Amino acid sequence: MNTIKKSLLTIWALFAVGTLFAQSEAQPINVLQPSKTQFDLGLPHNIIEVGGGPVFMYPNALKWLVEDIMNSHMTYHNVVNWKMSYSHPFANGLGIGINYTGIHADYEGGIENRSGNLSMNYFAPTFNGHWMIKKWMLKFELGVGCKIYDDGYNTSSYFASNGSLGVGYKLSKHFGLFLDCGGLTAFSHAELSRDFPMLFTGGFCYYF
């Protein structure tokens, strides 16, 4: 009788141990996984953008700071912009880069009733951000640099800044599209009296 009891206890013990072992095998082992970076989500390490688009000229909101309105009643036609930029994002999406933006316009009017072609060229290092949502890319750019202004009568350069918000779409590993909306202004007495350009820029991206 004691032998039977010992055998039953042994079988029960083995069954209990086997059940516990099976349960431990069925439960996944929690291993601390590193958080995904923007590179893991498909963000390229380097981005080149080339594009262009229309420009809308608005009265500068800071004109009241200056006494004379140098370009009063100025009208613009065929205003376009073009852009070339390079961005180097880091793992968290923030990054640095370089921006070149050019603007061309036909104009007439003003205090001296002039007409001609106007060009602005802007160069700046930039602070930017890019974040991936599947194939879509949300981005911003802020820069401070130099703006060169030439209206055929006056040529000058100013300390200037730019800012933009935009989206991008990855067509493939190396190519994509982008669309930006932003502004460009300079910090000077003369520049505050001029109209403010609002830039809408679309074009192509190269990723590497």
C-alpha positions as a LaTeX table, in Angstrom:
\begin{tabular}{lrrr}
\hline
Residue & $x$ (\AA) & $y$ (\AA) & $z$ (\AA) \\
\hline
Met1 & 0.00 & 0.00 & 0.00 \\
Asn2 & 2.81 & 2.38 & 0.88 \\
Thr3 & 4.48 & 1.53 & $-2.41$ \\
Ile4 & 1.31 & 2.47 & $-4.33$ \\
Lys5 & 1.03 & 5.77 & $-2.43$ \\
Lys6 & 4.66 & 6.58 & $-3.15$ \\
Ser7 & 4.17 & 5.80 & $-6.83$ \\
Leu8 & 1.06 & 8.00 & $-7.06$ \\
Leu9 & 2.85 & 10.86 & $-5.26$ \\
Thr10 & 5.80 & 10.52 & $-7.64$ \\
Ile11 & 3.52 & 10.58 & $-10.71$ \\
Trp12 & 1.63 & 13.62 & $-9.34$ \\
Ala13 & 4.88 & 15.45 & $-8.64$ \\
Leu14 & 6.20 & 14.74 & $-12.13$ \\
Phe15 & 2.89 & 15.89 & $-13.63$ \\
Ala16 & 2.97 & 19.14 & $-11.61$ \\
Val17 & 6.56 & 19.85 & $-12.63$ \\
Gly18 & 5.76 & 19.11 & $-16.27$ \\
Thr19 & 2.75 & 21.43 & $-16.20$ \\
Leu20 & 4.76 & 24.28 & $-14.72$ \\
Phe21 & 7.52 & 23.73 & $-17.26$ \\
Ala22 & 5.00 & 23.75 & $-20.14$ \\
Gln23 & 3.46 & 26.98 & $-18.90$ \\
Ser24 & 6.85 & 28.65 & $-18.64$ \\
Glu25 & 7.68 & 27.56 & $-22.19$ \\
Ala26 & 4.37 & 28.90 & $-23.53$ \\
Gln27 & 4.90 & 32.39 & $-22.09$ \\
Pro28 & 7.20 & 34.62 & $-24.16$ \\
Ile29 & 10.30 & 35.89 & $-22.48$ \\
Asn30 & 10.21 & 39.66 & $-22.21$ \\
Val31 & 13.41 & 41.08 & $-23.63$ \\
Leu32 & 13.99 & 44.83 & $-23.55$ \\
Gln33 & 13.86 & 45.98 & $-27.17$ \\
Pro34 & 15.61 & 49.20 & $-28.19$ \\
Ser35 & 13.21 & 51.95 & $-29.29$ \\
Lys36 & 13.02 & 52.46 & $-33.03$ \\
Thr37 & 14.83 & 55.42 & $-34.52$ \\
Gln38 & 13.63 & 57.45 & $-37.47$ \\
Phe39 & 16.19 & 55.57 & $-39.57$ \\
Asp40 & 14.41 & 52.31 & $-38.65$ \\
Leu41 & 11.17 & 53.86 & $-39.91$ \\
Gly42 & 12.71 & 54.61 & $-43.30$ \\
Leu43 & 14.17 & 58.10 & $-42.85$ \\
Pro44 & 17.16 & 58.61 & $-45.19$ \\
His45 & 20.51 & 59.71 & $-43.78$ \\
Asn46 & 20.90 & 62.42 & $-46.45$ \\
Ile47 & 18.29 & 64.35 & $-48.44$ \\
Ile48 & 18.72 & 66.58 & $-51.48$ \\
Glu49 & 15.74 & 68.64 & $-52.68$ \\
Val50 & 15.39 & 70.50 & $-55.99$ \\
Gly51 & 12.21 & 72.31 & $-56.96$ \\
Gly52 & 10.31 & 75.50 & $-57.59$ \\
Gly53 & 6.90 & 77.13 & $-57.53$ \\
Pro54 & 4.85 & 80.31 & $-57.26$ \\
Val55 & 5.43 & 83.19 & $-54.85$ \\
Phe56 & 2.70 & 85.41 & $-53.43$ \\
Met57 & 3.75 & 88.87 & $-52.28$ \\
Tyr58 & 2.02 & 90.25 & $-49.18$ \\
Pro59 & 2.44 & 93.63 & $-47.43$ \\
Asn60 & 5.08 & 93.20 & $-44.76$ \\
Ala61 & 3.40 & 93.03 & $-41.36$ \\
Leu62 & 6.28 & 95.07 & $-39.89$ \\
Lys63 & 6.02 & 98.04 & $-42.28$ \\
Trp64 & 4.73 & 100.20 & $-39.44$ \\
Leu65 & 8.22 & 100.05 & $-37.90$ \\
Val66 & 9.69 & 102.19 & $-40.68$ \\
Glu67 & 8.78 & 105.76 & $-41.55$ \\
Asp68 & 9.04 & 105.65 & $-45.34$ \\
Ile69 & 7.38 & 103.03 & $-47.51$ \\
Met70 & 10.00 & 102.71 & $-50.22$ \\
Asn71 & 8.04 & 100.27 & $-52.40$ \\
Ser72 & 4.58 & 101.76 & $-51.88$ \\
His73 & 2.00 & 100.62 & $-54.49$ \\
Met74 & 4.44 & 98.18 & $-56.04$ \\
Thr75 & 2.80 & 95.48 & $-58.16$ \\
Tyr76 & 4.42 & 92.18 & $-59.10$ \\
His77 & 3.91 & 89.76 & $-61.99$ \\
Asn78 & 5.25 & 86.29 & $-62.84$ \\
Val79 & 6.76 & 85.77 & $-59.40$ \\
Val80 & 8.45 & 82.37 & $-59.08$ \\
Asn81 & 11.00 & 80.71 & $-56.80$ \\
Trp82 & 13.45 & 77.86 & $-57.08$ \\
Lys83 & 15.18 & 75.93 & $-54.35$ \\
Met84 & 18.12 & 73.60 & $-53.80$ \\
Ser85 & 18.78 & 72.20 & $-50.34$ \\
Tyr86 & 20.69 & 69.50 & $-48.52$ \\
Ser87 & 19.65 & 68.02 & $-45.16$ \\
His88 & 21.42 & 65.58 & $-42.87$ \\
Pro89 & 18.96 & 64.29 & $-40.25$ \\
Phe90 & 20.01 & 62.40 & $-37.13$ \\
Ala91 & 18.35 & 59.37 & $-35.53$ \\
Asn92 & 15.68 & 61.44 & $-33.74$ \\
Gly93 & 14.68 & 63.25 & $-36.95$ \\
Leu94 & 16.31 & 66.60 & $-36.18$ \\
Gly95 & 19.19 & 67.66 & $-38.37$ \\
Ile96 & 21.26 & 70.32 & $-40.11$ \\
Gly97 & 21.59 & 71.42 & $-43.70$ \\
Ile98 & 22.13 & 74.11 & $-46.34$ \\
Asn99 & 19.50 & 76.04 & $-48.30$ \\
Tyr100 & 19.67 & 78.09 & $-51.48$ \\
Thr101 & 16.50 & 79.88 & $-52.60$ \\
Gly102 & 16.09 & 82.21 & $-55.56$ \\
Ile103 & 13.15 & 84.48 & $-56.43$ \\
His104 & 12.40 & 86.26 & $-59.72$ \\
Ala105 & 9.62 & 88.76 & $-60.43$ \\
Asp106 & 8.55 & 91.44 & $-62.90$ \\
Tyr107 & 7.48 & 94.62 & $-61.12$ \\
Glu108 & 6.17 & 98.10 & $-61.75$ \\
Gly109 & 5.15 & 101.12 & $-59.69$ \\
Gly110 & 6.55 & 102.28 & $-56.39$ \\
Ile111 & 7.37 & 105.81 & $-55.31$ \\
Glu112 & 9.58 & 106.40 & $-58.36$ \\
Asn113 & 7.20 & 104.56 & $-60.72$ \\
Arg114 & 9.85 & 102.15 & $-61.92$ \\
Ser115 & 9.51 & 98.85 & $-63.77$ \\
Gly116 & 11.88 & 95.98 & $-64.34$ \\
Asn117 & 13.01 & 92.60 & $-63.11$ \\
Leu118 & 13.62 & 91.79 & $-59.49$ \\
Ser119 & 15.77 & 88.95 & $-58.18$ \\
Met120 & 16.55 & 87.72 & $-54.68$ \\
Asn121 & 19.10 & 85.05 & $-53.82$ \\
Tyr122 & 19.29 & 83.55 & $-50.36$ \\
Phe123 & 21.95 & 81.28 & $-48.83$ \\
Ala124 & 21.78 & 79.87 & $-45.31$ \\
Pro125 & 22.73 & 76.99 & $-43.01$ \\
Thr126 & 19.56 & 75.44 & $-41.62$ \\
Phe127 & 18.17 & 73.58 & $-38.64$ \\
Asn128 & 15.53 & 71.09 & $-39.77$ \\
Gly129 & 13.40 & 68.13 & $-38.78$ \\
His130 & 12.09 & 65.11 & $-40.68$ \\
Trp131 & 9.73 & 62.42 & $-39.34$ \\
Met132 & 8.43 & 59.37 & $-41.17$ \\
Ile133 & 4.83 & 58.11 & $-41.17$ \\
Lys134 & 5.00 & 55.04 & $-43.43$ \\
Lys135 & 6.02 & 56.54 & $-46.81$ \\
Trp136 & 5.08 & 60.08 & $-45.82$ \\
Met137 & 7.56 & 62.54 & $-44.35$ \\
Leu138 & 6.66 & 65.55 & $-42.20$ \\
Lys139 & 9.31 & 68.25 & $-42.11$ \\
Phe140 & 10.25 & 71.78 & $-41.11$ \\
Glu141 & 13.19 & 74.07 & $-41.79$ \\
Leu142 & 14.58 & 77.19 & $-40.10$ \\
Gly143 & 17.59 & 79.09 & $-41.36$ \\
Val144 & 19.59 & 82.29 & $-40.91$ \\
Gly145 & 21.83 & 83.56 & $-43.65$ \\
Cys146 & 22.37 & 86.18 & $-46.36$ \\
Lys147 & 19.83 & 87.58 & $-48.84$ \\
Ile148 & 21.00 & 89.44 & $-51.95$ \\
Tyr149 & 18.44 & 91.84 & $-53.46$ \\
Asp150 & 18.64 & 93.29 & $-56.99$ \\
Asp151 & 15.82 & 95.21 & $-58.69$ \\
Gly152 & 17.86 & 96.58 & $-61.59$ \\
Tyr153 & 18.38 & 99.91 & $-59.83$ \\
Asn154 & 19.61 & 98.88 & $-56.39$ \\
Thr155 & 21.69 & 95.92 & $-55.29$ \\
Ser156 & 22.08 & 95.15 & $-51.60$ \\
Ser157 & 22.63 & 92.27 & $-49.20$ \\
Tyr158 & 20.95 & 91.69 & $-45.87$ \\
Phe159 & 21.05 & 89.45 & $-42.83$ \\
Ala160 & 17.97 & 87.27 & $-43.41$ \\
Ser161 & 16.03 & 84.23 & $-42.23$ \\
Asn162 & 13.70 & 81.62 & $-43.67$ \\
Gly163 & 11.15 & 79.18 & $-42.31$ \\
Ser164 & 8.97 & 76.51 & $-43.86$ \\
Leu165 & 6.69 & 73.55 & $-43.19$ \\
Gly166 & 6.24 & 70.72 & $-45.63$ \\
Val167 & 5.55 & 67.13 & $-46.50$ \\
Gly168 & 7.40 & 64.56 & $-48.54$ \\
Tyr169 & 6.56 & 61.20 & $-50.09$ \\
Lys170 & 9.04 & 58.39 & $-50.74$ \\
Leu171 & 8.53 & 56.91 & $-54.19$ \\
Ser172 & 11.42 & 54.48 & $-53.72$ \\
Lys173 & 14.56 & 54.00 & $-51.67$ \\
His174 & 16.36 & 56.85 & $-53.42$ \\
Phe175 & 13.67 & 59.11 & $-54.92$ \\
Gly176 & 10.70 & 61.08 & $-53.66$ \\
Leu177 & 8.57 & 64.22 & $-53.91$ \\
Phe178 & 8.16 & 67.21 & $-51.58$ \\
Leu179 & 5.88 & 70.22 & $-51.09$ \\
Asp180 & 6.77 & 73.21 & $-48.86$ \\
Cys181 & 5.13 & 76.42 & $-47.74$ \\
Gly182 & 7.33 & 79.08 & $-46.18$ \\
Gly183 & 8.53 & 82.63 & $-45.96$ \\
Leu184 & 11.73 & 84.60 & $-46.42$ \\
Thr185 & 12.58 & 87.98 & $-44.92$ \\
Ala186 & 15.55 & 90.13 & $-44.02$ \\
Phe187 & 16.26 & 92.29 & $-40.97$ \\
Ser188 & 16.86 & 95.77 & $-42.32$ \\
His189 & 15.14 & 99.14 & $-42.62$ \\
Ala190 & 14.79 & 98.80 & $-46.39$ \\
Glu191 & 13.61 & 95.20 & $-46.31$ \\
Leu192 & 10.88 & 95.87 & $-43.75$ \\
Ser193 & 9.33 & 98.35 & $-46.18$ \\
Arg194 & 9.10 & 95.77 & $-48.97$ \\
Asp195 & 6.41 & 93.19 & $-49.48$ \\
Phe196 & 6.80 & 89.79 & $-47.84$ \\
Pro197 & 7.22 & 86.77 & $-50.15$ \\
Met198 & 5.25 & 83.62 & $-49.29$ \\
Leu199 & 6.81 & 80.69 & $-51.15$ \\
Phe200 & 5.07 & 77.52 & $-52.30$ \\
Thr201 & 7.67 & 75.05 & $-53.50$ \\
Gly202 & 7.35 & 71.55 & $-54.90$ \\
Gly203 & 9.87 & 69.24 & $-56.49$ \\
Phe204 & 11.97 & 66.12 & $-56.34$ \\
Cys205 & 14.07 & 64.52 & $-53.60$ \\
Tyr206 & 17.10 & 62.29 & $-53.78$ \\
Tyr207 & 17.87 & 60.13 & $-50.75$ \\
Phe208 & 21.17 & 58.45 & $-49.90$ \\
\hline
\end{tabular}
